[in-house]
Coordinates of C-alpha atoms and ligand atoms in Angstrom, one line a residue:
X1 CA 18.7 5.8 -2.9
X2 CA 15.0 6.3 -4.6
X3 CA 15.1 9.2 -6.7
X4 CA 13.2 12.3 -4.8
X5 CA 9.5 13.1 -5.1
X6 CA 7.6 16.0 -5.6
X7 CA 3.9 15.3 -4.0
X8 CA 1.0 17.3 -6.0
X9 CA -2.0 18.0 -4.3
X10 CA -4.8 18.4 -6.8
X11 CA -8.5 19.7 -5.9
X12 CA -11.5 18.1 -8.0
X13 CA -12.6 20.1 -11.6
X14 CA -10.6 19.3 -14.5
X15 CA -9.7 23.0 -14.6
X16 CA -7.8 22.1 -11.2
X17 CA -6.3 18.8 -12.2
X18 CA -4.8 18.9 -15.6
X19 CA -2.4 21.9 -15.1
X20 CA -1.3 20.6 -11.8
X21 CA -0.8 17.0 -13.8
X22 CA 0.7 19.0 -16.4
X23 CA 3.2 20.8 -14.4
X24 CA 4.2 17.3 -12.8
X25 CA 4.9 16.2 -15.9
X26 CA 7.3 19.2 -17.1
X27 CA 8.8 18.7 -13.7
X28 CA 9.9 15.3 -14.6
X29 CA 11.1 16.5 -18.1
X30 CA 13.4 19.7 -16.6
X31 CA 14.9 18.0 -13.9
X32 CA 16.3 15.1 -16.5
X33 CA 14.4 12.6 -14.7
X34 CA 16.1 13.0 -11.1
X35 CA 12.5 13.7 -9.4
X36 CA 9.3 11.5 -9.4
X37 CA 5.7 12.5 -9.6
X38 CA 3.3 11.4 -6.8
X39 CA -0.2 12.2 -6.9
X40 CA -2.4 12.3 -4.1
X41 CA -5.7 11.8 -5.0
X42 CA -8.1 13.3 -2.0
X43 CA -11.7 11.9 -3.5
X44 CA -14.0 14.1 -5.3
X45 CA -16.9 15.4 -3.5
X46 CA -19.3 14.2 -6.3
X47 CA -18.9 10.8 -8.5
X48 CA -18.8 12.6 -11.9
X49 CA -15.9 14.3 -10.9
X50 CA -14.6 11.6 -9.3
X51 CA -14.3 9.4 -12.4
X52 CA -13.2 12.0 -14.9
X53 CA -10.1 12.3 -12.2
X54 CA -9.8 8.1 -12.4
X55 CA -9.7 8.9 -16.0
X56 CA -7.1 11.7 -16.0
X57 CA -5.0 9.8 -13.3
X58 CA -5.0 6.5 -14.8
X59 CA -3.8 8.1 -18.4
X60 CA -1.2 9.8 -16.4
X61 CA 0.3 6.8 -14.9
X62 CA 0.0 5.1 -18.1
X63 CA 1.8 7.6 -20.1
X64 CA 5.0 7.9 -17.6
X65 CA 6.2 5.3 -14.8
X66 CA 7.8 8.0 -12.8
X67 CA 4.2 9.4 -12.3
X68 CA 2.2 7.6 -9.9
X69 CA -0.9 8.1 -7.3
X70 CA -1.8 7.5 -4.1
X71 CA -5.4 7.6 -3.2
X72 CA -6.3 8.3 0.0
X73 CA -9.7 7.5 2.1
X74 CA -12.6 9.1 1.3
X75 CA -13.6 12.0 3.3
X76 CA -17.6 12.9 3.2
X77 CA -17.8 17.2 2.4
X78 CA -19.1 19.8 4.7
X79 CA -22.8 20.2 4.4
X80 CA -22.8 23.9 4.6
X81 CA -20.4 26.5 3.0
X82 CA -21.0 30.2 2.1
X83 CA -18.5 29.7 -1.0
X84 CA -16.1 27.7 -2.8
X85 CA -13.0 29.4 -1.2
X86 CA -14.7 28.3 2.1
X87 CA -16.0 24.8 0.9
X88 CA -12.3 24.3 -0.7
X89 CA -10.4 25.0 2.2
X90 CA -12.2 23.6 4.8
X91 CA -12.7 20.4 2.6
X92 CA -8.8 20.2 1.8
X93 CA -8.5 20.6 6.1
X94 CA -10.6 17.6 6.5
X95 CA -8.3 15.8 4.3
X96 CA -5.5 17.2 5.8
X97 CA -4.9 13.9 8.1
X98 CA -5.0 11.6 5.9
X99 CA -2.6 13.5 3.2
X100 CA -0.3 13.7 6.5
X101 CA -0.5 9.7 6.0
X102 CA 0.1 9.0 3.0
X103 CA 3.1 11.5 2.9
X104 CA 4.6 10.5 5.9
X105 CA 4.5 7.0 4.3
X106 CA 6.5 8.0 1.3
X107 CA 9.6 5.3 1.4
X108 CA 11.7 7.6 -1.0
X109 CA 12.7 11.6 0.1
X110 CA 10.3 14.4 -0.6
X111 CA 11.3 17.2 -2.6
X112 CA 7.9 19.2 -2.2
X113 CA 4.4 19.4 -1.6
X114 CA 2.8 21.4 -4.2
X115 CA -0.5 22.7 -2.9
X116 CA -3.4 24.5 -5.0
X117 CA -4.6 27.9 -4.5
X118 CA -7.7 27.5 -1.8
X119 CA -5.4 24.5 -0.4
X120 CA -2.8 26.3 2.6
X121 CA -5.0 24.3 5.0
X122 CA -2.4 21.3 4.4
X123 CA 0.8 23.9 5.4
X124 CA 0.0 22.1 9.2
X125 CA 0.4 19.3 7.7
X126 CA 3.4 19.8 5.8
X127 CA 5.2 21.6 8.5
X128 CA 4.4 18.8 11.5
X129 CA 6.6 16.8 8.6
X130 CA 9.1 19.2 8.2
X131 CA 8.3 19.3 4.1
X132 CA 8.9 22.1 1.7
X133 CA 5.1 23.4 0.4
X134 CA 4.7 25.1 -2.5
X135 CA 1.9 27.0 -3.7
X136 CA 0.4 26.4 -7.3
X137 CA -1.6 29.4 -8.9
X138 CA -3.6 27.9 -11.7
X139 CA -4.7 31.1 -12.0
X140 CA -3.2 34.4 -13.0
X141 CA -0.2 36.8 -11.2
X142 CA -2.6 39.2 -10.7
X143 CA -5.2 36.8 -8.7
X144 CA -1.4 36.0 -7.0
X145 CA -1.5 39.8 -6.0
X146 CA -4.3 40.2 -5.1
X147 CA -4.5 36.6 -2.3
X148 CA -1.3 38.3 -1.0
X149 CA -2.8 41.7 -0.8
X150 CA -6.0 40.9 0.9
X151 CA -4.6 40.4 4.7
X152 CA -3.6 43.9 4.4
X153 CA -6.8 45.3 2.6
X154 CA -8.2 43.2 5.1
X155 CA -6.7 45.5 8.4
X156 CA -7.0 48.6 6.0
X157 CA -10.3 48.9 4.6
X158 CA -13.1 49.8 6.9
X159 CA -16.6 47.9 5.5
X160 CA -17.3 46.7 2.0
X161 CA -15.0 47.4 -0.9
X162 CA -15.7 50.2 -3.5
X163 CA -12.4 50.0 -5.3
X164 CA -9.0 48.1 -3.9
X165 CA -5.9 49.3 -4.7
X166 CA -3.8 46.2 -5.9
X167 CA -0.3 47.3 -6.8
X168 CA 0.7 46.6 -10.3
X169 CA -2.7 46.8 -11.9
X170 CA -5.4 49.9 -12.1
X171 CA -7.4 50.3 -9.3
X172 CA -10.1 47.1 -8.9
X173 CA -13.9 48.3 -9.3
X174 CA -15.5 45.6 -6.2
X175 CA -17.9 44.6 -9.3
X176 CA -14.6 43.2 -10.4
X177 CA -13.7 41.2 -7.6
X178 CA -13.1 37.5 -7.4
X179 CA -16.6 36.0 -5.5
X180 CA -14.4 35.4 -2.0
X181 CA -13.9 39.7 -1.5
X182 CA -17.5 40.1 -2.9
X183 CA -19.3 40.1 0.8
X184 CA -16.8 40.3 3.7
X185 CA -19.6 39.3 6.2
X186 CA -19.2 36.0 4.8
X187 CA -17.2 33.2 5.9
X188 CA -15.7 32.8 2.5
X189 CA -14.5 36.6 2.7
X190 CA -12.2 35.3 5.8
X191 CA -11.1 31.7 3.9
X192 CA -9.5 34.1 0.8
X193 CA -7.6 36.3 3.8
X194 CA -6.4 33.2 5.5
X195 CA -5.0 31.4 2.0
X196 CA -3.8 34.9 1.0
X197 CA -2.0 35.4 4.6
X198 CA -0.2 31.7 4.5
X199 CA 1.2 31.9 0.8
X200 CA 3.7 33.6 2.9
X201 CA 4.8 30.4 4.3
X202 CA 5.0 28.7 1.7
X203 CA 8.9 27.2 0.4
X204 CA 7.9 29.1 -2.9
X205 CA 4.8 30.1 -5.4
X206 CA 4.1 28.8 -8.7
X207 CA 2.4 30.9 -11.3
X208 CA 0.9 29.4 -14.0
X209 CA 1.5 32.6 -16.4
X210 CA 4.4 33.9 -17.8
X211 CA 6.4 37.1 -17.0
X212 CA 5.6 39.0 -20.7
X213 CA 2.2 38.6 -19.8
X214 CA 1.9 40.4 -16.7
X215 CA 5.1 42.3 -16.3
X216 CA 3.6 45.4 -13.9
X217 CA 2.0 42.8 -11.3
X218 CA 4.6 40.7 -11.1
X219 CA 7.2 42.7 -10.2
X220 CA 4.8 44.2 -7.3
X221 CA 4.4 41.2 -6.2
X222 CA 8.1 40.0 -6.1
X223 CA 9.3 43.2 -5.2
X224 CA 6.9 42.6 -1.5
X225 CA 4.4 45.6 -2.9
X226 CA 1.5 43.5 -2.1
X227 CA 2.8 42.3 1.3
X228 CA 3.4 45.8 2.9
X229 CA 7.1 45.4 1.8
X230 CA 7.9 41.9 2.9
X231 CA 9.2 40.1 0.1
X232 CA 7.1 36.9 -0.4
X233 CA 8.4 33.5 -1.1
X234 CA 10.5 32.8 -4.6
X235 CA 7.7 33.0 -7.1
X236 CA 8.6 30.8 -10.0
X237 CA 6.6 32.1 -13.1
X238 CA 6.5 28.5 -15.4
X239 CA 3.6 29.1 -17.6
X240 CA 1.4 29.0 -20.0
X241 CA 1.0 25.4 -18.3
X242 CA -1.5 24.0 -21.6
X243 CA -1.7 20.4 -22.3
X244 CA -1.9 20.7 -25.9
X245 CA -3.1 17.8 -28.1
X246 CA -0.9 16.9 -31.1
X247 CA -3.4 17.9 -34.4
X248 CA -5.6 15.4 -35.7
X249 CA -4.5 15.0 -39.5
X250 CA -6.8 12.2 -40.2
X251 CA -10.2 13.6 -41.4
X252 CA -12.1 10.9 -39.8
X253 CA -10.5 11.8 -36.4
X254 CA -11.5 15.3 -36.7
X255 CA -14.1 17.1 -35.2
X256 CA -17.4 18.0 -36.7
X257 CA -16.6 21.6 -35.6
X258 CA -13.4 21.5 -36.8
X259 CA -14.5 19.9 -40.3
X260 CA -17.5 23.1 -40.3
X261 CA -14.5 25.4 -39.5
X262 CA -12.5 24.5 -42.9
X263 CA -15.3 25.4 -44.7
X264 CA -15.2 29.1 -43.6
X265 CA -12.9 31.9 -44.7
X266 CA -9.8 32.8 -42.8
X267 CA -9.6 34.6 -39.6
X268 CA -13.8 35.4 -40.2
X269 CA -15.4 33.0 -37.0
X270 CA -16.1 34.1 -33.7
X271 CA -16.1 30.9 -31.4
X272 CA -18.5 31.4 -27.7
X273 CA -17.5 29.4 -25.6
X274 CA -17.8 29.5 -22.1
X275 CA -15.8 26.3 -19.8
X276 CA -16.9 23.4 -18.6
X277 CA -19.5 24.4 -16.6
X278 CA -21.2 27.4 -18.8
X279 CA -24.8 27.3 -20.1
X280 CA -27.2 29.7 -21.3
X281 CA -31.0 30.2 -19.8
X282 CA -33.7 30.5 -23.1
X283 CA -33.8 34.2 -22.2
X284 CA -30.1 35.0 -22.7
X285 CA -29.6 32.3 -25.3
X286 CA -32.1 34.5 -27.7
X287 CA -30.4 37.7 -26.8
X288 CA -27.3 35.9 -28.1
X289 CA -28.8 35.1 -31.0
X290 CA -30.3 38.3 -31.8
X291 CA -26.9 39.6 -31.3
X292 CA -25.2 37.1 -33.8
X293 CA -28.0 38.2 -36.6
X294 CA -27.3 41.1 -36.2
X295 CA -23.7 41.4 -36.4
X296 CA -23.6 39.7 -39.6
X297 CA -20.6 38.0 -38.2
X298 CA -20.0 34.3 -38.7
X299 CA -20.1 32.1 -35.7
X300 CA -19.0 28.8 -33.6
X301 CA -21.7 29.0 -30.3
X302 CA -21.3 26.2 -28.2
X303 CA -24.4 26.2 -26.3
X304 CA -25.6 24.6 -23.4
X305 CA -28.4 23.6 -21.3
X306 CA -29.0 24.5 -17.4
X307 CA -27.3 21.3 -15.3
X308 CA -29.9 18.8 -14.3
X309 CA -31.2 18.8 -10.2
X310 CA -28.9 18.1 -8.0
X311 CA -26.2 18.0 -10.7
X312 CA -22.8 21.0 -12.0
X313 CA -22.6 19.7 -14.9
X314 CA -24.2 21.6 -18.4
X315 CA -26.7 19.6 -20.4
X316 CA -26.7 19.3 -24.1
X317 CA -28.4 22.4 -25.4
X318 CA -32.3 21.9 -26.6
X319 CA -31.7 24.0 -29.8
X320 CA -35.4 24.3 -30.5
X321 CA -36.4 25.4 -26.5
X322 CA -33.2 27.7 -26.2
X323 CA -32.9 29.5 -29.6
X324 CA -35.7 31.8 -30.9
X325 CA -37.5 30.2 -33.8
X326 CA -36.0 30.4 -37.5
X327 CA -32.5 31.2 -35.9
X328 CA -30.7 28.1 -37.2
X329 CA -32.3 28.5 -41.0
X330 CA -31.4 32.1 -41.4
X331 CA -28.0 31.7 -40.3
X332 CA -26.9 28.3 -41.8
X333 CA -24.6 29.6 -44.1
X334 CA -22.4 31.4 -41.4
X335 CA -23.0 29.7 -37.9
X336 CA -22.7 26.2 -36.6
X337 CA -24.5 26.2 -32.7
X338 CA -22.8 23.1 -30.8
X339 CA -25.0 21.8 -28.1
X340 CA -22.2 20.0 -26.2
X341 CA -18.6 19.7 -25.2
X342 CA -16.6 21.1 -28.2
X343 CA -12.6 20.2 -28.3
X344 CA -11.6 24.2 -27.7
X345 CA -8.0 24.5 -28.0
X346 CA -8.5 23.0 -31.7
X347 CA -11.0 24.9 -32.1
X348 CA -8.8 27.9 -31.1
X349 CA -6.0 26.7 -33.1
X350 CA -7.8 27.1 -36.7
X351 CA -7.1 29.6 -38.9
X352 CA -11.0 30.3 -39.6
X353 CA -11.3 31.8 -36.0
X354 CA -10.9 35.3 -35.5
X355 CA -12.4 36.3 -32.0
X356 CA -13.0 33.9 -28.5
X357 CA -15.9 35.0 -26.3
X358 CA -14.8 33.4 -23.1
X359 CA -16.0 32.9 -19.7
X360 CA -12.6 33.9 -18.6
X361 CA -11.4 30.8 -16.9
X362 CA -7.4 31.0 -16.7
X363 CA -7.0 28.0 -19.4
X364 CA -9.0 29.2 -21.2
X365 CA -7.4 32.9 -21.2
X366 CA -3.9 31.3 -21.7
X367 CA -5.2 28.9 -24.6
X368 CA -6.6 32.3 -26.2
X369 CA -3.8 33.6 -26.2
X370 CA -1.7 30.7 -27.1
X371 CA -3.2 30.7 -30.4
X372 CA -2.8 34.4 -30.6
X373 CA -6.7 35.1 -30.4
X374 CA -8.5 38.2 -28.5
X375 CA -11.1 37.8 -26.3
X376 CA -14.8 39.0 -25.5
X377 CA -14.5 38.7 -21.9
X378 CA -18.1 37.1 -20.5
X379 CA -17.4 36.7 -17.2
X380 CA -19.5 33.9 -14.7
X381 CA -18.2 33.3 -11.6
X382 CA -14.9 32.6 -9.1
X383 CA -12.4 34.9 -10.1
X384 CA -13.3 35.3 -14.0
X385 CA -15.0 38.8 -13.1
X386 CA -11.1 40.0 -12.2
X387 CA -9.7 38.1 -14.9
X388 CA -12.2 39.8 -17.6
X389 CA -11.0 43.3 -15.9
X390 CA -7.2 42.5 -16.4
X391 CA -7.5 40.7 -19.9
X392 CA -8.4 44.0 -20.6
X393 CA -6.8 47.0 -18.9
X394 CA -3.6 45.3 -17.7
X395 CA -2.8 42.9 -20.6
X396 CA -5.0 44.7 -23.3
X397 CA -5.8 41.7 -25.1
X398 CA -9.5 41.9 -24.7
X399 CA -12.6 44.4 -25.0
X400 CA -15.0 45.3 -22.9
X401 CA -18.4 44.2 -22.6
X402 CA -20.9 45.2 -19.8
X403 CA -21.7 42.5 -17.7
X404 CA -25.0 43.0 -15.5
X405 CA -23.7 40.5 -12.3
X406 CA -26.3 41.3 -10.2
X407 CA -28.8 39.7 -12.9
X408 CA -27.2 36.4 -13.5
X409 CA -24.3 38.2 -15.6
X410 CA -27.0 39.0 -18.3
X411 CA -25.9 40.6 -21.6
X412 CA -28.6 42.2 -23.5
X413 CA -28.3 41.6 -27.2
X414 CA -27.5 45.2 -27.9
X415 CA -24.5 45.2 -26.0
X416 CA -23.0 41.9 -27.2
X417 CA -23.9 42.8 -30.8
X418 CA -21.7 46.5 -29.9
X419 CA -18.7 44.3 -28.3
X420 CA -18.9 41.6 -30.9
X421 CA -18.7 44.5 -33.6
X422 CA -15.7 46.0 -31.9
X423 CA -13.6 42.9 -31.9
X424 CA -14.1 41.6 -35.1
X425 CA -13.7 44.7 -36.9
X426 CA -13.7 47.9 -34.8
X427 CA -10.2 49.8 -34.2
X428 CA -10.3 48.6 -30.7
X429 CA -10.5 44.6 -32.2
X430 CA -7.2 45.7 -34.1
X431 CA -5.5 47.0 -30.9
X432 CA -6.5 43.7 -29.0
X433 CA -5.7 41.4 -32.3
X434 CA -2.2 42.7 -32.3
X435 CA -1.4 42.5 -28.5
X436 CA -2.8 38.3 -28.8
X437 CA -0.2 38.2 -31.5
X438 CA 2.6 39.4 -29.4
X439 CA 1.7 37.2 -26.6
X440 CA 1.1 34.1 -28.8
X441 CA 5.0 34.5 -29.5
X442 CA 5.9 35.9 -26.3
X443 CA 4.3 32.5 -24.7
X444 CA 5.9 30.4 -27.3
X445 CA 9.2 32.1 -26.8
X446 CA 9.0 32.0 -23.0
X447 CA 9.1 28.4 -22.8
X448 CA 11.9 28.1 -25.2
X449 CA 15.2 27.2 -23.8
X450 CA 16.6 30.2 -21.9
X451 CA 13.1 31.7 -22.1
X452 CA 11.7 32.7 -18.9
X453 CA 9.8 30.7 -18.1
X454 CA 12.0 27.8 -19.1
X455 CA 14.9 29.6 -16.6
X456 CA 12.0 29.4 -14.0
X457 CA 11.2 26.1 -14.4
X458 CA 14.8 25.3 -14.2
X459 CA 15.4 26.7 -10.8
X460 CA 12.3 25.6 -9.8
X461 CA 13.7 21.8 -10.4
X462 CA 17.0 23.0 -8.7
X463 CA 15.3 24.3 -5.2
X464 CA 13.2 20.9 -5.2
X465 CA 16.0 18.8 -5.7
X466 CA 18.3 20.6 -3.4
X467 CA 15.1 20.7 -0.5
X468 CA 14.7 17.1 -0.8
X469 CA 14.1 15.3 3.1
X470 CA 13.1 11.7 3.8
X471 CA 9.6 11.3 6.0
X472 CA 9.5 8.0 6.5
Ligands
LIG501 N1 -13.1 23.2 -22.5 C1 -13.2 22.5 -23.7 N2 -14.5 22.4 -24.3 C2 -15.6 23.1 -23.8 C3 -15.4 23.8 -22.6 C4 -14.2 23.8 -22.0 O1 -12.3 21.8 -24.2 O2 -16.6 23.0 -24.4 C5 -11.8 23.1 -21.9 C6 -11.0 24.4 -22.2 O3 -10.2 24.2 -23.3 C7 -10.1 24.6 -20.9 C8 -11.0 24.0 -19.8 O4 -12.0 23.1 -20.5 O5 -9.0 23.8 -21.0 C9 -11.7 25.0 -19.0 O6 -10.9 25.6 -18.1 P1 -11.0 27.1 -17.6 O7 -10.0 27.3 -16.5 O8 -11.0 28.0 -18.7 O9 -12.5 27.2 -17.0 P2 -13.4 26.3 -16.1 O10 -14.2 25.4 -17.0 O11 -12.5 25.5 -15.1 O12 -14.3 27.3 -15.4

């Protein structure tokens, strides 16, 4: 009989796709090959993001015959939405059909269907065909905690929130809240409840961290604290999921960032950086700047320009309309401002780089501290406000910067050139700097055989194998 398959269900944004590739791919790996990989590809909304997930897929399938996809047809998105944990789910529901199809039309057994976060709209779906669904966090235990958390907070919390009690971590200031608890007049407000409230269904939940990281949360979470005391589903804690390139050796190959970075003394840089989808306005770009004279520090800025009409995606940065005039001349000899895509994890990986000011997207958190490197939380959107707050007072790997979110997350230069100070060379930066040390080798060690998240991963492979059922 055909070997069993585990069906991912990716949403669109690289920062979606490639961990829930990636964990495919250590799926087929752990289980010694007894599982497949099938992809179902539900079209991107928008053609860009459409044909970096073509690209994605088709090196995927290229790379492994066990992985494969199955594309299914095109579904136009709502027109309206009040945020992306609305826009997501009701999107995925739309799909939901179709994915019914193409599962049900699976000739070999399936082991799972492995769902992402805003995605529990397909648990209809999977139940009609009697399939195990699993949930995939590609974010953080704590954001875990705190989905399964809000259908109580939901029946327990009269009007907005001030501060929500999520067990395991200090209590949440609302500025710190993921952008679905922001406003709960919103219909977004309601799609974070409903995904929170069906996790609960789910075969079992997949956590893209690992158990070092976020010991306190996690063990609320197992342990049924954030359900009112009903144990959730296995969680299976397989993490840090991080396709990571082999290193270029060949100077050609390398980056021009890279190549600046060997010029510059050890463990001196700090790299800004802020995902795929971060740019700075004129305004705050020369408040970063001011900041960066002032510090003294050397720097790697990757700086960006506002997306075009109608577009997500960053421009390349206009260095002489977004940086304040003589910028670049008086620091040439300690900064290098990128004004496009820059290859991070290398980046992250050098030995010049002593600090990462992040937009706190969970890759990037867990690349940061897969290099060992503390962060300068700078917050955006989605969840990265609660991430920032954890990176800092649950995992301490990270210090604090004010972040004014009702003004486009604006940073004066004052307070970035304070923060920037305390993490390259303040007491506090010392603190954080040895807590991203311990975690690079706690994530190092966790996937190691008969690390945790290695034993996760393992009876993770067991439960699908052993849940297999044919559809078709
Ligand atoms: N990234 C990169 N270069 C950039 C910006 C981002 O390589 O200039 C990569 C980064 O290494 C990470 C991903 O894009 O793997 C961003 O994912 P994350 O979850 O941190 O944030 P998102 O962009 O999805 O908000």
């Amino acid at each position: 009989m055909a070997k069993p398959t585990v069906v991912l269900v990716p949403v669109w944004g690289i920062g979606h796709f490639v961990p829930m590739v990636e964990v495919g791919k250590r799926l087929l790996e752990r289980s010694g090959r007894r599982l497949t990989i099938t992809v179902v590809i539900m079209p991107a909304p928008t053609p860009k993001w459409a044909s970096e997930i073509d690209e994605q897929m088709r090196k995927a399938e290229a790379a492994d015959p066990d992985i494969r996809s199955v594309y299914v047809p095109f579904v136009a998105p709502p027109t309206d939405h009040s945020g992306i944990e609305e826009f997501v789910s009701r999107y995925v529901q739309m799909y939901a059909p179709h994915v019914k199809t193409a599962v049900s039309g699976l000739t070999c057994p399936v082991a799972a269907v492995v769902v992402d976060l805003f995605c529990t709209t397909l648990l209809d779906a999977t139940q009609d065909l009697g399939v195990p669904a699993y949930v995939y966090m590609i974010s953080s235990a704590a954001m875990c905690a705190l989905l399964l958390r809000s259908p109580g907070l939901d029946e327990e919390v009269d009007g907005e929130f001030v501060e929500v009690d999520v067990p395991g971590l200090p209590p949440v200031p609302a500025s710190c809240l993921p952008t679905g608890l922001e406003n709960r007049k919103l219909a977004t407000y309601d799609w974070f409840v409903y995904n929170g409230r069906r996790y609960m269904e789910a075969s079992g939940i997949i956590i893209n961290t690992f158990a070092e990281l976020e010991p306190r949360v996690l063990a609320a979470v197992v342990n049924g604290q954030c359900t009112r005391g009903i144990r959730p589903p296995p969680v299976y804690t397989i993490g840090p999921v991080i396709p990571v390139p082999p290193p270029t050796t060949a100077d050609e190959h390398e980056h021009e960032c890279v190549r600046w970075l060997h010029t510059q003394p050890p463990a001196s840089v700090l790299f800004l950086c802020f995902g795929g989808g971060g740019y700075s306005t004129a305004p705050q770009a020369h408040e970063i700047a001011h900041a960066l004279e002032r510090s003294g520090h050397r720097f790697l800025w990757v700086l960006r320009g506002r997306p075009a009409p109608g577009t997500k995606q960053p421009t390349d940065g206009d260095l002489g309309e977004l940086l304040p005039p003589g910028f670049l001349e008086k620091t040439r000899d300690r900064g290098l401002v990128w004004p496009k895509r820059a290859p991070q994890k290398q980046i992250l990986a050098h030995a010049a780089v002593r600090g990462f000011a992040t937009h706190c997207g969970w890759n990037s958190i867990l690349e940061s501290l897969w290099f060992g490197m503390p962060m300068l939380p700078w917050p955006d959107a989605a969840e990265q406000h609660y991430n920032a707050f954890t990176t800092v007072v649950s995992m301490g790997v990270a210090v604090a910067m004010n972040v004014d979110r009702n003004n486009n997350n604006f940073v004066e230069a004052a307070e970035l050139e304070r923060a920037i100070k305390a993490l390259m060379d303040g007491e506090e930066g010392k603190k954080v700097r040895e807590k991203a040390v311990e975690m690079k080798a706690a994530s190092l060690k966790a996937l190691e055989k008969g690390g945790s998240s290695y034993m996760a991963l393992q009876k993770l492979c067991e439960a699908l194998h052993d849940g297999a059922v044919l559809t078709s």
